[in-house]
Amino acid sequence: KMEFTINRDIFLKALGHANGIIEKKTTLPILSNILIEAKDSKIKITATDLDIIYFEEILPKELKKEGSTTTSSSILYDILRKLKPNAKVELSLQNPNKIKLVSENAKFNLLCLPSDNFPLPDEGINQESFEVSPQKLLKLLHKTKISISNDETRHYLNGIYLHKTKLENKSFLCGVATDSHRLSSSSLEIDPKINIEPIILPKKTIFQLIFLLEQSSSTIKISNNKSKIKFEINASVLISKVIDGRFPDYSKVIPKNNDKILQIKLDEFRNSIERVATVSSDRTKGLKMTISKDGVQLSVNNPNSGEGIENINAKFNSNDLNISFNSRYLTDIASQIENEFIVINLKDANSPVLINDFSDKNSFYVVMPMKIWFILQKDDIRLLLFFSLSNHLIPMKI
């Protein structure tokens, strides 16, 4: 017969964290529920979708009777959201199928399912944990997630490949993502003695982890094996299955001899792309870059709506070059660059380019250019058949 009182804000924050795990449409009704356990002067809440399990411990104002139950996460969250800030919330289990919630003049009776039916995936990971800064891990996830693939047929690209790398006697936790047209990589330095199994972190876990890290300032503990990874943040724990599959050998697609260097002021570049791309509702259409010694002309041509052209200043150490890109790829990368300049290392119009950030030596981006054909019909009728193909960085079959 569980009974406790708790501060509304504390309960709401914890439920907000757990709510992101719960699938809106599920064939198992209990997976829509949150497990609430009152024990040892603490309230523990747990959510799972069977692939991810999240639990967090919070302190009640008063724990009158220990016990446990499960109730609808979304309804409970919604009620708490609509109560007054810092209100006192009383919860008491009336019977195995009903829990009463009282706060000031409001009273709710919510349906429950017994906690015995709640699936608790095994959370054991034998590997030793290691600690990283939440800000550094957050940066790594933000910089790599822009290149995650949405192609379900190649599920091993639907996440971030986390693995340990070594460079010049230093060890790094490295994250890489690619959708086969672009690739992003970011690393953070770790102790050489740290062990981490190479794994592919799923997209849902990444976004849940980002949400938790954005609200945390204390160090985060990580431990993993070949099938699971565990993140411990303050009084909360996130355990996730990893993607079963082999990530391609991405080192083969990182350009080594791109000696044509283009340097552009980041804000000017990003704003200019946004302006010229306005003529095309489909951002996957090509952005043409006409590069010369001291400037770049950016242009987007859409046969249905017109053309946008803009010239910006730049430094280029080679002869004139024309190259085209998916404009969305460039704006995604620009959003993650920390320096005031973006540095694009080119080879020719058809080879992948390497993009560096002078303010973050541990991150880089690779993008394939697009091939763009304009087919002009005869008799001076300018019927522009415009189509584009972005070459593949990673071969379709590996």
Short mmCIF file of C-alpha atoms in Angstrom, two decimals:
data_model
loop_
_atom_site.label_atom_id
_atom_site.label_comp_id
_atom_site.label_asym_id
_atom_site.label_seq_id
_atom_site.Cartn_x
_atom_site.Cartn_y
_atom_site.Cartn_z
CA LYS A 1 0.00 0.00 0.00
CA MET A 2 2.53 2.59 -1.19
CA GLU A 3 2.07 6.15 0.15
CA PHE A 4 4.32 9.21 -0.10
CA THR A 5 4.36 12.99 -0.61
CA ILE A 6 6.75 14.71 -2.99
CA ASN A 7 7.54 18.12 -4.47
CA ARG A 8 5.79 18.52 -7.83
CA ASP A 9 8.87 20.04 -9.57
CA ILE A 10 11.22 17.23 -8.52
CA PHE A 11 8.73 14.56 -9.64
CA LEU A 12 7.96 16.37 -12.92
CA LYS A 13 11.64 16.72 -13.86
CA ALA A 14 12.34 13.02 -13.30
CA LEU A 15 9.21 12.00 -15.22
CA GLY A 16 10.22 14.31 -18.06
CA HIS A 17 13.53 12.43 -18.35
CA ALA A 18 11.83 9.03 -18.33
CA ASN A 19 9.01 10.00 -20.67
CA GLY A 20 11.36 10.21 -23.68
CA ILE A 21 12.01 6.47 -23.47
CA ILE A 22 8.37 5.42 -23.62
CA GLU A 23 7.00 4.54 -27.05
CA LYS A 24 3.74 6.29 -27.89
CA LYS A 25 2.43 3.24 -29.76
CA THR A 26 3.16 -0.08 -28.13
CA THR A 27 1.49 -3.48 -28.27
CA LEU A 28 2.33 -4.12 -24.58
CA PRO A 29 0.17 -1.78 -22.43
CA ILE A 30 2.59 -1.95 -19.50
CA LEU A 31 5.34 -0.37 -21.65
CA SER A 32 3.24 2.83 -21.68
CA ASN A 33 3.54 2.86 -17.90
CA ILE A 34 6.16 4.15 -15.55
CA LEU A 35 7.31 1.94 -12.66
CA ILE A 36 7.20 3.79 -9.32
CA GLU A 37 8.99 2.16 -6.36
CA ALA A 38 9.00 3.68 -2.87
CA LYS A 39 11.74 2.09 -0.79
CA ASP A 40 14.63 2.98 1.56
CA SER A 41 13.55 6.65 1.86
CA LYS A 42 13.74 7.09 -1.95
CA ILE A 43 11.40 7.05 -4.91
CA LYS A 44 12.75 5.19 -7.93
CA ILE A 45 11.07 5.64 -11.29
CA THR A 46 11.80 3.35 -14.25
CA ALA A 47 10.84 3.44 -17.94
CA THR A 48 11.68 0.98 -20.71
CA ASP A 49 10.91 0.20 -24.34
CA LEU A 50 12.77 -3.16 -24.00
CA ASP A 51 15.78 -1.74 -25.91
CA ILE A 52 16.49 1.12 -23.49
CA ILE A 53 15.93 1.18 -19.76
CA TYR A 54 16.08 4.38 -17.72
CA PHE A 55 15.81 4.79 -13.99
CA GLU A 56 16.22 7.71 -11.64
CA GLU A 57 16.09 8.07 -7.87
CA ILE A 58 14.47 11.12 -6.24
CA LEU A 59 13.81 12.10 -2.65
CA PRO A 60 10.25 12.40 -1.33
CA LYS A 61 9.11 14.93 1.29
CA GLU A 62 7.78 12.02 3.30
CA LEU A 63 7.62 8.27 2.69
CA LYS A 64 4.77 6.84 4.76
CA LYS A 65 4.48 3.35 3.28
CA GLU A 66 6.82 1.44 0.98
CA GLY A 67 5.48 -0.25 -2.13
CA SER A 68 5.42 -0.18 -5.92
CA THR A 69 3.06 0.13 -8.90
CA THR A 70 2.95 1.18 -12.55
CA THR A 71 0.72 3.85 -14.09
CA SER A 72 0.42 5.75 -17.38
CA SER A 73 3.53 7.88 -17.83
CA SER A 74 1.95 10.40 -20.20
CA ILE A 75 -1.15 10.99 -18.01
CA LEU A 76 0.88 11.36 -14.82
CA TYR A 77 3.34 13.69 -16.56
CA ASP A 78 0.49 15.80 -17.95
CA ILE A 79 -1.18 16.12 -14.55
CA LEU A 80 2.07 17.19 -12.88
CA ARG A 81 2.77 19.64 -15.69
CA LYS A 82 -0.56 21.37 -15.04
CA LEU A 83 -0.18 21.61 -11.25
CA LYS A 84 1.24 24.73 -9.60
CA PRO A 85 5.05 25.01 -9.31
CA ASN A 86 6.43 23.58 -6.05
CA ALA A 87 3.02 22.17 -5.09
CA LYS A 88 2.94 19.26 -2.65
CA VAL A 89 1.80 16.03 -4.33
CA GLU A 90 0.45 13.08 -2.35
CA LEU A 91 0.32 9.64 -3.93
CA SER A 92 -1.31 6.63 -2.28
CA LEU A 93 -2.00 3.20 -3.73
CA GLN A 94 -5.66 2.37 -3.04
CA ASN A 95 -5.59 -1.17 -4.45
CA PRO A 96 -3.48 -3.06 -7.06
CA ASN A 97 -5.39 -1.30 -9.87
CA LYS A 98 -5.83 2.27 -8.57
CA ILE A 99 -3.55 5.04 -7.31
CA LYS A 100 -4.83 8.31 -5.84
CA LEU A 101 -3.03 11.61 -6.49
CA VAL A 102 -3.94 14.68 -4.43
CA SER A 103 -2.50 18.17 -4.77
CA GLU A 104 -4.20 21.16 -3.12
CA ASN A 105 -7.83 21.08 -4.34
CA ALA A 106 -7.24 18.60 -7.17
CA LYS A 107 -7.77 14.87 -6.80
CA PHE A 108 -7.17 12.13 -9.39
CA ASN A 109 -7.68 8.38 -9.37
CA LEU A 110 -5.41 6.74 -11.94
CA LEU A 111 -5.50 3.18 -13.23
CA CYS A 112 -2.54 0.95 -12.40
CA LEU A 113 -1.00 -2.31 -13.50
CA PRO A 114 0.89 -4.41 -10.91
CA SER A 115 4.66 -3.81 -10.83
CA ASP A 116 5.29 -7.59 -11.03
CA ASN A 117 4.32 -7.43 -14.72
CA PHE A 118 6.81 -4.65 -15.52
CA PRO A 119 9.65 -5.98 -17.73
CA LEU A 120 13.05 -5.20 -16.24
CA PRO A 121 15.79 -6.04 -18.77
CA ASP A 122 19.01 -7.32 -17.23
CA GLU A 123 21.19 -4.32 -16.45
CA GLY A 124 24.44 -6.12 -15.64
CA ILE A 125 27.59 -4.84 -17.38
CA ASN A 126 30.85 -6.24 -16.03
CA GLN A 127 33.19 -3.76 -17.68
CA GLU A 128 34.81 -1.13 -15.48
CA SER A 129 33.29 2.32 -15.93
CA PHE A 130 35.20 5.46 -16.89
CA GLU A 131 34.30 9.12 -16.45
CA VAL A 132 33.97 11.89 -19.03
CA SER A 133 32.83 15.49 -18.88
CA PRO A 134 29.16 15.94 -19.89
CA GLN A 135 30.01 19.05 -21.94
CA LYS A 136 32.66 17.19 -23.97
CA LEU A 137 30.43 14.18 -24.61
CA LEU A 138 27.55 16.47 -25.56
CA LYS A 139 29.78 18.25 -28.07
CA LEU A 140 30.88 14.92 -29.57
CA LEU A 141 27.26 13.78 -29.99
CA HIS A 142 26.07 17.07 -31.51
CA LYS A 143 28.92 17.17 -34.03
CA THR A 144 28.51 13.58 -35.19
CA LYS A 145 24.70 13.17 -35.14
CA ILE A 146 24.25 15.46 -38.17
CA SER A 147 25.49 12.66 -40.45
CA ILE A 148 23.43 9.75 -39.08
CA SER A 149 21.65 7.84 -41.85
CA ASN A 150 17.87 7.35 -41.97
CA ASP A 151 18.17 4.45 -44.40
CA GLU A 152 16.65 1.49 -42.57
CA THR A 153 18.08 -0.99 -45.10
CA ARG A 154 21.57 -0.28 -43.77
CA HIS A 155 20.75 -0.28 -40.07
CA TYR A 156 24.42 -0.17 -39.07
CA LEU A 157 24.55 3.46 -40.29
CA ASN A 158 21.55 4.50 -38.12
CA GLY A 159 23.70 5.58 -35.19
CA ILE A 160 27.07 6.85 -33.98
CA TYR A 161 30.06 4.52 -34.03
CA LEU A 162 31.82 4.94 -30.66
CA HIS A 163 35.29 3.46 -30.35
CA LYS A 164 38.74 4.06 -28.88
CA THR A 165 41.44 5.50 -31.13
CA LYS A 166 45.09 6.39 -30.63
CA LEU A 167 47.02 9.29 -32.07
CA GLU A 168 50.50 10.50 -31.11
CA ASN A 169 50.59 8.58 -27.79
CA LYS A 170 47.17 9.93 -26.82
CA SER A 171 43.93 7.94 -26.52
CA PHE A 172 40.53 9.19 -27.59
CA LEU A 173 36.88 8.24 -27.42
CA CYS A 174 35.92 8.79 -31.05
CA GLY A 175 32.43 9.15 -32.51
CA VAL A 176 31.75 8.75 -36.25
CA ALA A 177 28.53 8.88 -38.25
CA THR A 178 27.87 8.65 -41.99
CA ASP A 179 24.88 8.38 -44.31
CA SER A 180 27.25 7.41 -47.16
CA HIS A 181 27.14 10.92 -48.72
CA ARG A 182 28.76 12.71 -45.77
CA LEU A 183 30.69 11.79 -42.65
CA SER A 184 31.34 13.54 -39.34
CA SER A 185 33.85 12.62 -36.69
CA SER A 186 34.56 14.06 -33.25
CA SER A 187 36.81 12.83 -30.44
CA LEU A 188 37.52 13.53 -26.79
CA GLU A 189 40.72 12.58 -24.99
CA ILE A 190 40.53 9.71 -22.48
CA ASP A 191 42.99 7.87 -20.24
CA PRO A 192 44.97 5.27 -22.28
CA LYS A 193 44.12 2.59 -19.68
CA ILE A 194 40.38 2.90 -20.35
CA ASN A 195 38.71 -0.04 -22.08
CA ILE A 196 35.73 0.50 -24.36
CA GLU A 197 34.20 -2.02 -26.74
CA PRO A 198 33.56 -0.50 -30.20
CA ILE A 199 29.77 -0.13 -30.53
CA ILE A 200 27.14 1.62 -32.63
CA LEU A 201 24.92 3.79 -30.45
CA PRO A 202 21.27 3.91 -31.69
CA LYS A 203 19.61 7.17 -32.68
CA LYS A 204 16.92 7.11 -29.97
CA THR A 205 19.55 6.57 -27.27
CA ILE A 206 21.62 9.45 -28.65
CA PHE A 207 18.75 11.93 -28.44
CA GLN A 208 17.78 10.75 -24.96
CA LEU A 209 21.38 11.05 -23.82
CA ILE A 210 21.68 14.57 -25.27
CA PHE A 211 18.52 15.57 -23.38
CA LEU A 212 19.98 14.28 -20.09
CA LEU A 213 23.45 15.77 -20.64
CA GLU A 214 22.04 19.21 -21.39
CA GLN A 215 20.66 19.26 -17.85
CA SER A 216 23.75 17.92 -16.09
CA SER A 217 27.05 19.43 -15.01
CA SER A 218 28.58 16.54 -13.06
CA THR A 219 30.80 13.89 -14.65
CA ILE A 220 29.18 10.99 -16.46
CA LYS A 221 30.21 7.37 -16.00
CA ILE A 222 30.26 5.07 -19.02
CA SER A 223 30.65 1.29 -19.16
CA ASN A 224 29.82 -1.12 -21.97
CA ASN A 225 30.13 -4.58 -23.43
CA LYS A 226 29.49 -5.82 -26.97
CA SER A 227 25.70 -5.67 -26.65
CA LYS A 228 24.92 -2.88 -24.14
CA ILE A 229 26.16 0.50 -22.96
CA LYS A 230 25.46 2.14 -19.62
CA PHE A 231 25.52 5.86 -18.78
CA GLU A 232 25.35 6.99 -15.15
CA ILE A 233 24.43 10.66 -14.70
CA ASN A 234 23.87 11.96 -11.15
CA ALA A 235 21.09 9.82 -9.66
CA SER A 236 19.98 8.44 -13.01
CA VAL A 237 21.05 5.52 -15.19
CA LEU A 238 20.48 4.95 -18.92
CA ILE A 239 21.20 1.47 -20.31
CA SER A 240 20.79 0.79 -24.00
CA LYS A 241 21.18 -2.08 -26.40
CA VAL A 242 23.55 -1.24 -29.25
CA ILE A 243 23.07 -1.69 -32.99
CA ASP A 244 24.05 -5.16 -34.12
CA GLY A 245 26.23 -4.75 -37.20
CA ARG A 246 29.66 -3.83 -38.45
CA PHE A 247 30.44 -0.18 -39.08
CA PRO A 248 32.38 0.34 -42.34
CA ASP A 249 36.10 1.18 -42.32
CA TYR A 250 35.60 4.93 -42.55
CA SER A 251 39.34 5.73 -42.57
CA LYS A 252 39.43 4.80 -46.28
CA VAL A 253 37.18 7.71 -47.27
CA ILE A 254 38.97 10.49 -45.40
CA PRO A 255 40.74 12.57 -48.09
CA LYS A 256 44.52 12.60 -47.69
CA ASN A 257 45.74 14.86 -50.52
CA ASN A 258 43.24 17.71 -50.70
CA ASP A 259 45.66 20.63 -51.08
CA LYS A 260 43.29 23.24 -52.55
CA ILE A 261 42.28 25.20 -49.46
CA LEU A 262 39.25 27.47 -49.31
CA GLN A 263 38.77 29.68 -46.27
CA ILE A 264 35.49 31.56 -45.76
CA LYS A 265 34.06 33.55 -42.87
CA LEU A 266 31.60 31.14 -41.26
CA ASP A 267 28.68 33.51 -40.64
CA GLU A 268 28.84 34.95 -44.17
CA PHE A 269 28.97 31.46 -45.67
CA ARG A 270 26.08 30.09 -43.63
CA ASN A 271 23.83 33.13 -44.11
CA SER A 272 24.58 33.29 -47.82
CA ILE A 273 23.65 29.62 -48.33
CA GLU A 274 20.40 30.15 -46.41
CA ARG A 275 19.52 33.12 -48.65
CA VAL A 276 20.28 31.60 -52.06
CA ALA A 277 18.71 28.25 -51.11
CA THR A 278 15.40 30.05 -50.44
CA VAL A 279 14.45 29.66 -54.11
CA SER A 280 14.38 25.89 -53.70
CA SER A 281 11.95 24.28 -51.28
CA ASP A 282 13.92 21.04 -51.59
CA ARG A 283 17.21 21.57 -49.76
CA THR A 284 18.67 18.40 -51.25
CA LYS A 285 18.92 20.25 -54.57
CA GLY A 286 22.39 21.39 -55.51
CA LEU A 287 24.20 24.49 -54.36
CA LYS A 288 26.79 25.46 -56.97
CA MET A 289 30.03 27.03 -55.74
CA THR A 290 32.13 28.94 -58.29
CA ILE A 291 35.44 29.43 -56.50
CA SER A 292 38.15 31.92 -57.45
CA LYS A 293 41.26 33.33 -55.69
CA ASP A 294 39.43 35.87 -53.53
CA GLY A 295 35.76 34.97 -53.64
CA VAL A 296 33.01 32.40 -54.05
CA GLN A 297 29.80 32.70 -56.01
CA LEU A 298 27.01 30.61 -54.50
CA SER A 299 24.02 29.81 -56.70
CA VAL A 300 20.89 27.68 -56.57
CA ASN A 301 18.81 27.12 -59.68
CA ASN A 302 15.30 25.73 -59.47
CA PRO A 303 13.39 25.30 -62.75
CA ASN A 304 10.09 25.72 -60.90
CA SER A 305 10.82 28.86 -58.93
CA GLY A 306 13.93 30.66 -60.18
CA GLU A 307 17.53 31.29 -59.29
CA GLY A 308 19.46 32.73 -56.33
CA ILE A 309 23.03 34.03 -56.68
CA GLU A 310 25.33 35.63 -54.12
CA ASN A 311 29.02 36.52 -54.04
CA ILE A 312 31.07 36.39 -50.83
CA ASN A 313 34.72 37.04 -50.00
CA ALA A 314 37.04 34.08 -49.52
CA LYS A 315 40.67 32.98 -49.74
CA PHE A 316 41.59 30.20 -52.15
CA ASN A 317 45.13 28.97 -52.87
CA SER A 318 44.45 27.41 -56.28
CA ASN A 319 42.99 28.01 -59.74
CA ASP A 320 39.26 28.57 -60.28
CA LEU A 321 37.06 25.60 -59.47
CA ASN A 322 33.35 24.80 -59.86
CA ILE A 323 31.81 22.33 -57.42
CA SER A 324 28.29 21.57 -56.18
CA PHE A 325 26.91 20.29 -52.87
CA ASN A 326 23.69 19.44 -51.15
CA SER A 327 23.14 22.77 -49.35
CA ARG A 328 21.67 21.09 -46.25
CA TYR A 329 24.93 19.20 -45.69
CA LEU A 330 26.92 22.44 -45.65
CA THR A 331 24.55 24.28 -43.29
CA ASP A 332 24.51 21.27 -40.93
CA ILE A 333 28.30 21.32 -40.75
CA ALA A 334 28.44 25.11 -40.44
CA SER A 335 26.12 24.87 -37.41
CA GLN A 336 28.80 22.83 -35.58
CA ILE A 337 31.93 24.83 -36.50
CA GLU A 338 33.32 26.81 -33.55
CA ASN A 339 35.87 28.95 -35.38
CA GLU A 340 34.94 32.19 -37.16
CA PHE A 341 36.23 30.61 -40.39
CA ILE A 342 35.22 27.42 -42.17
CA VAL A 343 38.12 25.69 -43.95
CA ILE A 344 37.27 23.48 -46.94
CA ASN A 345 40.05 21.27 -48.38
CA LEU A 346 39.34 20.34 -52.00
CA LYS A 347 40.90 18.17 -54.67
CA ASP A 348 38.63 18.51 -57.74
CA ALA A 349 34.94 18.84 -58.64
CA ASN A 350 34.15 15.14 -58.10
CA SER A 351 36.24 14.09 -55.09
CA PRO A 352 35.19 14.25 -51.44
CA VAL A 353 36.10 17.42 -49.55
CA LEU A 354 37.49 17.63 -46.03
CA ILE A 355 36.15 20.37 -43.76
CA ASN A 356 38.14 21.44 -40.70
CA ASP A 357 37.48 23.60 -37.68
CA PHE A 358 40.56 25.53 -36.49
CA SER A 359 38.99 25.80 -33.01
CA ASP A 360 38.43 22.06 -32.65
CA LYS A 361 41.31 19.94 -33.92
CA ASN A 362 39.51 16.75 -32.80
CA SER A 363 36.57 17.10 -35.20
CA PHE A 364 36.30 16.97 -38.99
CA TYR A 365 33.70 16.47 -41.73
CA VAL A 366 33.81 14.83 -45.15
CA VAL A 367 31.26 15.61 -47.88
CA MET A 368 30.79 14.21 -51.38
CA PRO A 369 30.07 16.79 -54.06
CA MET A 370 27.01 16.51 -56.29
CA LYS A 371 26.96 15.98 -60.00
CA ILE A 372 24.49 18.39 -61.54
CA TRP A 373 23.25 18.23 -65.09
CA PHE A 374 21.33 20.97 -66.85
CA ILE A 375 19.82 19.53 -70.04
CA LEU A 376 18.83 22.26 -72.50
CA GLN A 377 16.18 21.38 -75.06
CA LYS A 378 16.62 22.46 -78.71
CA ASP A 379 14.78 25.28 -80.51
CA ASP A 380 15.78 27.76 -77.81
CA ILE A 381 13.11 26.43 -75.47
CA ARG A 382 14.94 26.55 -72.16
CA LEU A 383 13.39 23.51 -70.57
CA LEU A 384 15.69 22.86 -67.69
CA LEU A 385 15.65 19.26 -66.60
CA PHE A 386 17.45 19.53 -63.31
CA PHE A 387 18.53 16.48 -61.40
CA SER A 388 21.38 15.74 -59.12
CA LEU A 389 23.19 12.79 -57.68
CA SER A 390 25.34 12.95 -54.64
CA ASN A 391 28.09 10.36 -55.02
CA HIS A 392 28.53 7.77 -52.31
CA LEU A 393 31.38 8.07 -49.84
CA ILE A 394 30.67 4.61 -48.50
CA PRO A 395 29.94 1.96 -51.15
CA MET A 396 26.38 0.60 -51.12
CA LYS A 397 27.72 -2.91 -50.44
CA ILE A 398 30.43 -3.39 -47.86
#
